[in-house]
Amino acid sequence: MNKAELVDAVAAKSEMTKAAAAKAVDAVLGAITETVAKGDSVSVIGFGTFESRKRAARNGKNPKTGEAIKIAATTVPAFKPGKAFKDMVAAPKKGKKK
C-alpha cells in the first residue's frame, strides 16, 4: 500500500472526503516525523512505538572495490511493533496456501 492507497482507505473507513483524509494522514505522519526527529518517541497503544536510535560508528566495505571504509555514527528512525500488531500479523490466514 502506498500513500495514495492509505488516503483512500482512511477516507473510506472514516467517511471523510479524500482531501480531508489526505490532510489527516499528512498531519499524523508529520507529527510522528517531527517528534522522532527531536529525539522523543511516539507510542500508539496496540500498534507500536516510533523512536530514534543511535547507530555506532563501524567499519564497512565498499561493495564495488572491496576497500575498507569507516561508516560514521548516526541516528536512525526505528519502529517497534506492539503486541496486538504482532499478533495480528502472525495470525494464520484463512484460505491461504503455504
Phi, psi and omega in degrees: 000131176259182185298319180297319178292324176296316178300316179299317180294317179296317180298317182291317183284333184254000182057036175263165170286161178297324180295317179292320179295320179297318177297318180295314179298314179299320180294316180295311181296321178296317180296318179296313181300312181297318182294314180293323179297329178282351180100001177269170178245158177239117180251128175243107185305131180086341180255302179158187183233130174261133182207171174253145179230143177276135176247123183291157174295148181206167176267142179225189181221132175292117184294336182282317185253342183082000182289140178288137178225158175262131177255123185290156174294148181206172175245133183234152175284150180217155177229131176243112182293147177280168183300314182298320179294313179299318180296320180293319180292323183280345182298140178295139181269137179284135175079002179267136175271147178276000000 
